[in-house]
GROMACS .gro file of C-alpha atoms in nm:
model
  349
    1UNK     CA    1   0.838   2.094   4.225
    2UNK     CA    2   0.947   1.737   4.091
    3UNK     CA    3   0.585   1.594   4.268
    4UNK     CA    4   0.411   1.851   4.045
    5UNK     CA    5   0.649   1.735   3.713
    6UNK     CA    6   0.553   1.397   3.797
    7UNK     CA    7   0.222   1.467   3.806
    8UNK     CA    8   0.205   1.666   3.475
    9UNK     CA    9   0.445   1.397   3.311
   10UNK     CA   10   0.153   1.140   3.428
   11UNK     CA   11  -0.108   1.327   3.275
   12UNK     CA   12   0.073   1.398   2.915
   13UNK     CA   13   0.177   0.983   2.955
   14UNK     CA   14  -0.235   0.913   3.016
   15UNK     CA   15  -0.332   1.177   2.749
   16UNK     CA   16  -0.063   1.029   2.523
   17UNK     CA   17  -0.197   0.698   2.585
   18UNK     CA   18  -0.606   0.790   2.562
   19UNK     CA   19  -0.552   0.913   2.201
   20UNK     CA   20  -0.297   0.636   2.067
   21UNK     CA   21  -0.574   0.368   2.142
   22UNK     CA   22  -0.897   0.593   2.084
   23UNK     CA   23  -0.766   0.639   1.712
   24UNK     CA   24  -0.801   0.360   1.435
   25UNK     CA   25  -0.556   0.098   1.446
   26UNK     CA   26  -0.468  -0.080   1.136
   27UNK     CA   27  -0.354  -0.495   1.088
   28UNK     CA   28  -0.071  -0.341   0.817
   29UNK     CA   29   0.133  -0.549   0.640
   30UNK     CA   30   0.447  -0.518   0.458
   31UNK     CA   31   0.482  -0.583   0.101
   32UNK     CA   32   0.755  -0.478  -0.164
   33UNK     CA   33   0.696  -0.253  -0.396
   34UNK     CA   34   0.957  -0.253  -0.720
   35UNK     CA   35   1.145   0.090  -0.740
   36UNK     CA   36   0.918   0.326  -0.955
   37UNK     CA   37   0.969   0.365  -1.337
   38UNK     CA   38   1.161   0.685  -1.421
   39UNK     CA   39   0.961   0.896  -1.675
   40UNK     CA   40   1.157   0.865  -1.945
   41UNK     CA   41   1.084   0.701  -2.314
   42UNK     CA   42   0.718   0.667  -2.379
   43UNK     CA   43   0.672   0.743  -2.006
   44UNK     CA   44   0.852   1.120  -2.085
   45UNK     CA   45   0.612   1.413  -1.923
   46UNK     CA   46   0.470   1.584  -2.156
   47UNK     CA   47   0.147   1.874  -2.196
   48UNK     CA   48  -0.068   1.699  -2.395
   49UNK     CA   49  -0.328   1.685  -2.169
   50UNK     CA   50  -0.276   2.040  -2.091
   51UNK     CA   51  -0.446   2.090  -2.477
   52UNK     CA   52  -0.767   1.924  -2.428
   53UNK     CA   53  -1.101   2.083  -2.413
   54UNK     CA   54  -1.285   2.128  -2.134
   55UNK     CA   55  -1.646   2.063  -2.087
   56UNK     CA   56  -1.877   2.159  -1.799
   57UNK     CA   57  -1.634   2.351  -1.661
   58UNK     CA   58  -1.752   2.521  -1.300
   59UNK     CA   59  -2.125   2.337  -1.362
   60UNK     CA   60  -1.997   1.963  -1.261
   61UNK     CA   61  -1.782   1.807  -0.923
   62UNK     CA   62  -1.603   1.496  -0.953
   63UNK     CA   63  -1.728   1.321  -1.274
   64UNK     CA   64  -1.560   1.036  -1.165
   65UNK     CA   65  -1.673   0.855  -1.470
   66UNK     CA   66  -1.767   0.901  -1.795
   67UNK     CA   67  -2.086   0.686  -2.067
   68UNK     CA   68  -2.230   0.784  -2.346
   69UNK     CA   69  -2.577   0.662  -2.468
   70UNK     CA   70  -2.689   0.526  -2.819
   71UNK     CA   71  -2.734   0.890  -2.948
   72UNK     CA   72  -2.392   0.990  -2.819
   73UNK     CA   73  -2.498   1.231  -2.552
   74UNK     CA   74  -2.235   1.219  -2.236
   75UNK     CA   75  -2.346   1.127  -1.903
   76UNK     CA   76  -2.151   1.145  -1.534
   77UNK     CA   77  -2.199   1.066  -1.199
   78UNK     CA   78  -2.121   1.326  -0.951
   79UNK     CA   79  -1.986   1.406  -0.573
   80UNK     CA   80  -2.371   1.465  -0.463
   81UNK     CA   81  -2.504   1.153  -0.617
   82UNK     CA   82  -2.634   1.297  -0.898
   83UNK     CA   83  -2.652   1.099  -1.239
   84UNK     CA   84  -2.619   1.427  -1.526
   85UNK     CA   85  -2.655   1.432  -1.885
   86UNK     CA   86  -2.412   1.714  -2.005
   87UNK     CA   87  -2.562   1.931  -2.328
   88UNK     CA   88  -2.350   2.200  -2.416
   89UNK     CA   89  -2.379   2.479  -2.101
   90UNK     CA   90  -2.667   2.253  -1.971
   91UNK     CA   91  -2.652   2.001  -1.699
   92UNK     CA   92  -2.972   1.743  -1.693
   93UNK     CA   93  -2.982   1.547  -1.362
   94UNK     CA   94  -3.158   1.237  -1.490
   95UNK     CA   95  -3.185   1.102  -1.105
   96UNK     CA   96  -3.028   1.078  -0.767
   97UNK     CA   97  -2.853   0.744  -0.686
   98UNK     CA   98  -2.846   0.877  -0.278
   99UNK     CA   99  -2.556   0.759  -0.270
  100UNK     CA  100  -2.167   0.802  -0.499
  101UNK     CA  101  -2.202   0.710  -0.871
  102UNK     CA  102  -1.859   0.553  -0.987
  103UNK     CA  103  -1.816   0.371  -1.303
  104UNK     CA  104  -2.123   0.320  -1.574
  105UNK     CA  105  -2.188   0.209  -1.868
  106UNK     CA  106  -2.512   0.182  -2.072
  107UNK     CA  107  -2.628  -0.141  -2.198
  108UNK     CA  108  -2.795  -0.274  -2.501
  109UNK     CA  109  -3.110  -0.199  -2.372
  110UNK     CA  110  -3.083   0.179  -2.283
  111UNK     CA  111  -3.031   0.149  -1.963
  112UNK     CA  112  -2.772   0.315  -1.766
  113UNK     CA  113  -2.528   0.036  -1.521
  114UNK     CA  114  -2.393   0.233  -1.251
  115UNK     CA  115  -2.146   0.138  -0.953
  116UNK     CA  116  -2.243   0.338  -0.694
  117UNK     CA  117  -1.973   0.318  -0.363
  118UNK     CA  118  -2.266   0.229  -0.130
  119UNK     CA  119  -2.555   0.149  -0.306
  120UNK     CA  120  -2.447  -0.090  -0.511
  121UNK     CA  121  -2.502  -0.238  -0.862
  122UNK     CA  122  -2.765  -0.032  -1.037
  123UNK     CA  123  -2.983  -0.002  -1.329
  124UNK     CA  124  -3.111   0.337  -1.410
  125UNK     CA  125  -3.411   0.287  -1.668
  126UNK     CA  126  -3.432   0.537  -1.972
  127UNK     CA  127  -3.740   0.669  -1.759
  128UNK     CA  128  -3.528   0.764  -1.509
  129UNK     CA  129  -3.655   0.467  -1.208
  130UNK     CA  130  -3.334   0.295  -1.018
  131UNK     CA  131  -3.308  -0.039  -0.989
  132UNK     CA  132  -3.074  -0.169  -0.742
  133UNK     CA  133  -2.964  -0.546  -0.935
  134UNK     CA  134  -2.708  -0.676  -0.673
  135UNK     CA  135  -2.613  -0.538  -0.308
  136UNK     CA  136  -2.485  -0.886  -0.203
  137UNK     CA  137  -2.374  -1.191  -0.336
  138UNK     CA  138  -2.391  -1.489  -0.131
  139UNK     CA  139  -2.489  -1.301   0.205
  140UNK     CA  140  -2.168  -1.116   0.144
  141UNK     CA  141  -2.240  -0.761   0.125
  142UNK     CA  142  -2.086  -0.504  -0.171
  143UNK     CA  143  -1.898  -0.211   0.045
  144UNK     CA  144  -1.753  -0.053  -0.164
  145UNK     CA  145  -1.911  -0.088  -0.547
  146UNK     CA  146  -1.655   0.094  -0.826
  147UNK     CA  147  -1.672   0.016  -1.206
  148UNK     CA  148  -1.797  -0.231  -1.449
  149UNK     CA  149  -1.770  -0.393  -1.812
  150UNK     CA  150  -2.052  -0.502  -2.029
  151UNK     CA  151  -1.986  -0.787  -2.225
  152UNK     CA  152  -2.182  -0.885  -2.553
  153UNK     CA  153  -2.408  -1.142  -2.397
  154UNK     CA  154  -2.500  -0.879  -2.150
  155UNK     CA  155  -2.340  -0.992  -1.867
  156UNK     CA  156  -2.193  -0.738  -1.624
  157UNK     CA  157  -1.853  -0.741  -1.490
  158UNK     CA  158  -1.800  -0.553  -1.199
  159UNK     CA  159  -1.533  -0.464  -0.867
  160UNK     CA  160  -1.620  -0.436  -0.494
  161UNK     CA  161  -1.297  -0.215  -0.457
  162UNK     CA  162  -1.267  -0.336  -0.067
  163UNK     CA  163  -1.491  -0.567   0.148
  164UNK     CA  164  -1.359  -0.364   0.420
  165UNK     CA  165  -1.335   0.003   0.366
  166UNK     CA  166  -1.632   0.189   0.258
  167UNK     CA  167  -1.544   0.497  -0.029
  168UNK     CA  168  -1.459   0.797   0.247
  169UNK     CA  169  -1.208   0.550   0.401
  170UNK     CA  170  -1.059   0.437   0.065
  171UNK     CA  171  -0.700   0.527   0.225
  172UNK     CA  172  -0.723   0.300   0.464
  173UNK     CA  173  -0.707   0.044   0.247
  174UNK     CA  174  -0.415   0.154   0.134
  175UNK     CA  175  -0.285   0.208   0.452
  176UNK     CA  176  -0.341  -0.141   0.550
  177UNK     CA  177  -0.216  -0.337   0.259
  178UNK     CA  178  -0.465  -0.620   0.271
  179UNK     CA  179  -0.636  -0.739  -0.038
  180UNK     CA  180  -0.995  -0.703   0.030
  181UNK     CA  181  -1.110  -0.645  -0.324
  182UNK     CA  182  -1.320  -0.862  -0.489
  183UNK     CA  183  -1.423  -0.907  -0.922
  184UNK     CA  184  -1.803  -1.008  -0.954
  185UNK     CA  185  -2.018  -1.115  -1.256
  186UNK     CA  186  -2.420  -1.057  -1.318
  187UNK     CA  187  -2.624  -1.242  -1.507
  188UNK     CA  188  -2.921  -0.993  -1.602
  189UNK     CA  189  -3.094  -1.356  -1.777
  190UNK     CA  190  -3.084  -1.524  -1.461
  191UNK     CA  191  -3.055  -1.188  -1.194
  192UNK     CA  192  -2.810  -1.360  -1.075
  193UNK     CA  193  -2.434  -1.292  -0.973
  194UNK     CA  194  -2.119  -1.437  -0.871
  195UNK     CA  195  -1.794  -1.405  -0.725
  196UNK     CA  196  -1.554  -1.450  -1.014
  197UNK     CA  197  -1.198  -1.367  -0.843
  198UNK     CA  198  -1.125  -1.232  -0.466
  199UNK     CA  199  -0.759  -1.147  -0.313
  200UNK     CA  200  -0.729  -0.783  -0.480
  201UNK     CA  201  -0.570  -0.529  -0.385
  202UNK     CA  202  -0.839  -0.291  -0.414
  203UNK     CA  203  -0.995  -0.392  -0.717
  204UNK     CA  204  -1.088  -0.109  -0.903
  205UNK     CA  205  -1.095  -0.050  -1.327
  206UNK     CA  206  -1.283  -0.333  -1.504
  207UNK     CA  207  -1.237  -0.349  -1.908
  208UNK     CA  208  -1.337  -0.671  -2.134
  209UNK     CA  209  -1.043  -0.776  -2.352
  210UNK     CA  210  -1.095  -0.743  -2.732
  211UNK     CA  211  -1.182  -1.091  -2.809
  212UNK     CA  212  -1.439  -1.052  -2.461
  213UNK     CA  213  -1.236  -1.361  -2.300
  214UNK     CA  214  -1.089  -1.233  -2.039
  215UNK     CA  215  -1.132  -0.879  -1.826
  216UNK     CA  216  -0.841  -0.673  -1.691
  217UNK     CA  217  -0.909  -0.540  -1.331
  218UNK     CA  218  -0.732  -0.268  -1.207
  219UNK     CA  219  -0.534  -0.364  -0.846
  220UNK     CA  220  -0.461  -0.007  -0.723
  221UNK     CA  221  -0.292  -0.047  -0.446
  222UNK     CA  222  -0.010  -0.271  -0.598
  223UNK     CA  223   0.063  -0.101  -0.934
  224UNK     CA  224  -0.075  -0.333  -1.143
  225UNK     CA  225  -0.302  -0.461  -1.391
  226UNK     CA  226  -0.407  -0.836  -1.391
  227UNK     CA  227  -0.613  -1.084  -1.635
  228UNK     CA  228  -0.891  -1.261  -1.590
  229UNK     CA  229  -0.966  -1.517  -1.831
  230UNK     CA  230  -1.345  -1.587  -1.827
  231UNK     CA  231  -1.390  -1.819  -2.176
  232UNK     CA  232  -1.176  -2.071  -2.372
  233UNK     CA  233  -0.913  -2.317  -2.247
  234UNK     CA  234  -0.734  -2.084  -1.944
  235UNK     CA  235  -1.107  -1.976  -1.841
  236UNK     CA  236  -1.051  -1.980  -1.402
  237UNK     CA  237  -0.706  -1.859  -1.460
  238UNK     CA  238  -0.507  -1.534  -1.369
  239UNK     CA  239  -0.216  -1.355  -1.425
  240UNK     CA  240  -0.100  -1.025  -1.373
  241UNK     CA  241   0.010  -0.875  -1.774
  242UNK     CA  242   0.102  -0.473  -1.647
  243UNK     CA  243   0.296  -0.432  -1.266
  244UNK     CA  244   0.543  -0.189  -1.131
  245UNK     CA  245   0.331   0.082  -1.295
  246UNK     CA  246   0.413   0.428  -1.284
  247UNK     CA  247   0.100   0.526  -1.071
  248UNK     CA  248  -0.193   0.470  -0.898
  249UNK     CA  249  -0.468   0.327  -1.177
  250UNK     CA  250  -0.801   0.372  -1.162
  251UNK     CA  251  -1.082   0.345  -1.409
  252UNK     CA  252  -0.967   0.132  -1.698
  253UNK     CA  253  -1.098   0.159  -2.031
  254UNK     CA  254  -1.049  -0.036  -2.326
  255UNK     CA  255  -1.083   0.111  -2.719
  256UNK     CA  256  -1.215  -0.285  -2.832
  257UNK     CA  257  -0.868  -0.274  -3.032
  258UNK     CA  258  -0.625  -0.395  -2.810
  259UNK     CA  259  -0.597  -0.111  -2.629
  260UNK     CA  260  -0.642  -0.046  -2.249
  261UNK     CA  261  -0.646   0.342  -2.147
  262UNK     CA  262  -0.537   0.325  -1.745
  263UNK     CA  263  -0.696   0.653  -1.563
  264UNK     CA  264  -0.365   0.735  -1.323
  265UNK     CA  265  -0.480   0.983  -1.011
  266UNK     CA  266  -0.145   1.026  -0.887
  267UNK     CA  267   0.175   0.893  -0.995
  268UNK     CA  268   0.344   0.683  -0.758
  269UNK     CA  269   0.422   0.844  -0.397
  270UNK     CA  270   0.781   0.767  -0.205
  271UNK     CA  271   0.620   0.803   0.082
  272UNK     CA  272   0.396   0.510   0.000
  273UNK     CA  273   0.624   0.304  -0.135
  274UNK     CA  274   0.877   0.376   0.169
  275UNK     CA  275   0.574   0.298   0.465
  276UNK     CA  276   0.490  -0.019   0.225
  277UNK     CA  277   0.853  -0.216   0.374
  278UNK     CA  278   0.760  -0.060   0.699
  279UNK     CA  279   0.408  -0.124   0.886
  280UNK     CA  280   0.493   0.049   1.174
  281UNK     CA  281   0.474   0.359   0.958
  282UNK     CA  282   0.148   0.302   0.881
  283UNK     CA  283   0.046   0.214   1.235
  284UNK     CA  284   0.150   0.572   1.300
  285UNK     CA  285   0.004   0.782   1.030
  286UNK     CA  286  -0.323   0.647   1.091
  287UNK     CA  287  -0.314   0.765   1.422
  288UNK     CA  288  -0.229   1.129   1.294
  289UNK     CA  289  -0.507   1.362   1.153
  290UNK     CA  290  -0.622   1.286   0.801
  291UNK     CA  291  -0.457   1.611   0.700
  292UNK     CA  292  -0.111   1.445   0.712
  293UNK     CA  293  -0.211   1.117   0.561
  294UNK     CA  294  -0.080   1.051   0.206
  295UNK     CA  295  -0.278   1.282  -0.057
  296UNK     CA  296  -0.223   1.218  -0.447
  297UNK     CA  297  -0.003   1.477  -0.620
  298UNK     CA  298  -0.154   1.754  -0.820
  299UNK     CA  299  -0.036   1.596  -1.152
  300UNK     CA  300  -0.259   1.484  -1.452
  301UNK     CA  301  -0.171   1.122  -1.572
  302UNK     CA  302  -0.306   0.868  -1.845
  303UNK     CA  303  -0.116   0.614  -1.968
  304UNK     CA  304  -0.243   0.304  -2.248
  305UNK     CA  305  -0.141   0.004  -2.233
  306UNK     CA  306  -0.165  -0.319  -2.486
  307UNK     CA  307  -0.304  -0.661  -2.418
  308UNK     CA  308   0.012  -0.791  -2.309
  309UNK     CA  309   0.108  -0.488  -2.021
  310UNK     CA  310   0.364  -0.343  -2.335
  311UNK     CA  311   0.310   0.056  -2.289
  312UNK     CA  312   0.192   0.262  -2.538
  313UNK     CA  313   0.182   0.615  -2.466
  314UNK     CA  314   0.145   0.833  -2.170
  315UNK     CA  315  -0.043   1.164  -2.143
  316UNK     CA  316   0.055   1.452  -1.884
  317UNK     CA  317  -0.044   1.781  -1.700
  318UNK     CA  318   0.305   1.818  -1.481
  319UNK     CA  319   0.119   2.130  -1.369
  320UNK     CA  320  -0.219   1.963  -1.245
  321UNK     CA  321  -0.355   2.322  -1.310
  322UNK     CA  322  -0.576   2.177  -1.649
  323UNK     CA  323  -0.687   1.848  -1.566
  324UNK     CA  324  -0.581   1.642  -1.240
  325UNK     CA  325  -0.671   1.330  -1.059
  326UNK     CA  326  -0.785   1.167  -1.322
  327UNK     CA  327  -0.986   0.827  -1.312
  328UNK     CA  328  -1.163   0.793  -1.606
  329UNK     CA  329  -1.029   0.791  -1.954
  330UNK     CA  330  -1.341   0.713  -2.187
  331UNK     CA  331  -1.229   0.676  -2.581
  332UNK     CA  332  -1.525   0.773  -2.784
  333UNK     CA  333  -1.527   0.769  -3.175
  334UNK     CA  334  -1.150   0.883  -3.192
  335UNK     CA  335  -1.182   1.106  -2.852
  336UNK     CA  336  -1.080   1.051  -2.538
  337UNK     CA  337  -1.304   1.187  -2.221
  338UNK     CA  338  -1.113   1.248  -1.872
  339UNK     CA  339  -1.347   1.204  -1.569
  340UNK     CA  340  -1.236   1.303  -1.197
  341UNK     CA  341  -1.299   1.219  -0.861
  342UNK     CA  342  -1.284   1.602  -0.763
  343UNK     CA  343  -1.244   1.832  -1.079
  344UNK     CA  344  -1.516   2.037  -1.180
  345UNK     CA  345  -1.444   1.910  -1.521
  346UNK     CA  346  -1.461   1.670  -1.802
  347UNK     CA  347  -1.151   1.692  -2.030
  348UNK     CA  348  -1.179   1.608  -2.436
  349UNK     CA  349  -0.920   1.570  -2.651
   0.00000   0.00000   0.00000
């Protein structure tokens, strides 16, 4: 009787073993994370977003961002790789990327700039042909291609979110705590493009200040918004203007005012924060099944932010039953569009 406990204590020790090291392991690190802002004062939940219109509602999946063209028609890229122009009821696919269309923006020329997670930068012509204008720089591979700014001299300014993770594995990145993302610049006059920052914790929104000399990027993972300056006497230099946020931003969108609208998908998790001061908790939830790793609440949340980090106002869904995950908040001649990575919806209001 004990022979045959030993024997089955063996086998559940071996099992045990065979699945701990046959599952991803992760290099986490631990980092601090400030204690979350309460929502209180401009920060207060509230329904607004529960009041805005919906658009294509049931006809697109995860619009995850949002451009509109010189004759103000709306455009998306979806889940299947589509690129769509949205008319009323109608949905125009204008081309398939073949891979996952992130941020976009058209340029002065008509053509559509689109970050697609594994394809790249592209250029999709007005005649509908795809032009892929950057899938390295410097032998360095993009992995994981997200969103973009267009400056006035044409140049693009764009995030590889994680040199790492590619997009279905975007939690590991998380999970990990490394910063693998990187900021980029092309050149369309010379089809050229360069690394213009690296050390990001998932770089992810991109948005041109007002005066276009610096961009704010987006550092997911750490809360936080930092500054770029790219012209003028602090050109090379950094600094982070909005941390300790009160979620996870996204797409980042500026009105050319002064004012930065921060797409929020969740707002902030304890369960993140808590694993953050503790690796090992990490090590172990990686080695669980994905349905137990960290998910983003089912909350709606966009929150705008000034030049200097000061915020401005906050928008809310506490119910996540209207509009949820959001990660694009497009302002468009006194509008502002909501774009998701998984709703089957673009939100107006």
């Amino acid at each position: 009787m004990i022979k045959k406990s030993v024997i089955v204590l063996a086998f559940l020790t071996g099992l045990v073993s065979a699945w701990w090291f046959s599952t991803p392991s992760l290099n986490a690190v631990a980092w601090q994370p400030g204690a979350a802002p309460a929502f209180t004062g401009v920060l207060s939940p509230n329904t607004d977003l529960q009041n805005a219109g919906l658009l294509g509602k049931g006809l697109v999946h995860g619009p995850e961002d949002i451009a509109f063209d010189a004759q103000g028609r709306l455009h998306a890229g979806l889940h299947d790789g589509r690129v769509i122009r949205l008319e009323g009821d109608r949905v125009i696919t204008l081309a398939n990327t073949g891979g996952r269309p992130l941020g976009m923006q058209f340029d002065a020329s008509g053509n559509l700039i689109v970050c697609d997670a594994w394809k790249g930068l592209l250029q999709l012509s007005p005649d509908g042909q795809i032009t892929t204008l950057v899938s390295e720089v410097m032998g360095v591979p993009l992995t994981f291609t997200d969103d973009l700014d267009i400056a006035a001299d044409g140049k693009i300014y764009f995030t590889d979110a994680s040199t790492r993770y590619r997009q279905p594995d975007y939690v590991l990145d998380l999970l990990e705590g490394h910063p693998y993302g990187r900021l980029y610049v092309y050149d369309p006059a010379t089809r050229t493009a360069r690394l213009v920052l690296d050390g990001l914790y998932f770089a992810n929104g991109v948005a041109l200040s007002k005066n276009q000399d610096a961009v704010f990027v987006a550092e997911t993972y750490r809360y936080r918004i930092r500054k770029v300056w790219i012209s003028g006497e602090r050109a090379g230099q950094n600094e982070i203007i909005a941390d300790n946020l009160p979620g996870l931003p996204d797409n980042i969108n500026s009105d050319r005012n002064g004012t930065i609208w921060l797409a929020m998908p969740s707002p902030r998790k304890a369960i993140a924060d808590v694993s953050a001061r503790h690796p090992w908790m990490r090590e172990l939830m990686v080695r669980l099944p994905r349905a137990f790793w960290p998910k983003p609440d089912r909350y709606g949340l966009a929150v705008a932010i000034d030049e200097n980090g000061n915020v401005l106002k906050s928008l809310h869904d506490p119910t996540g039953d209207h509009l949820r995950m959001i990660t694009s908040v497009m302002p468009y001649q006194g509008k502002l569009y909501f774009g998701s990575l998984e709703n089957d919806r673009i939100g107006r209001l």
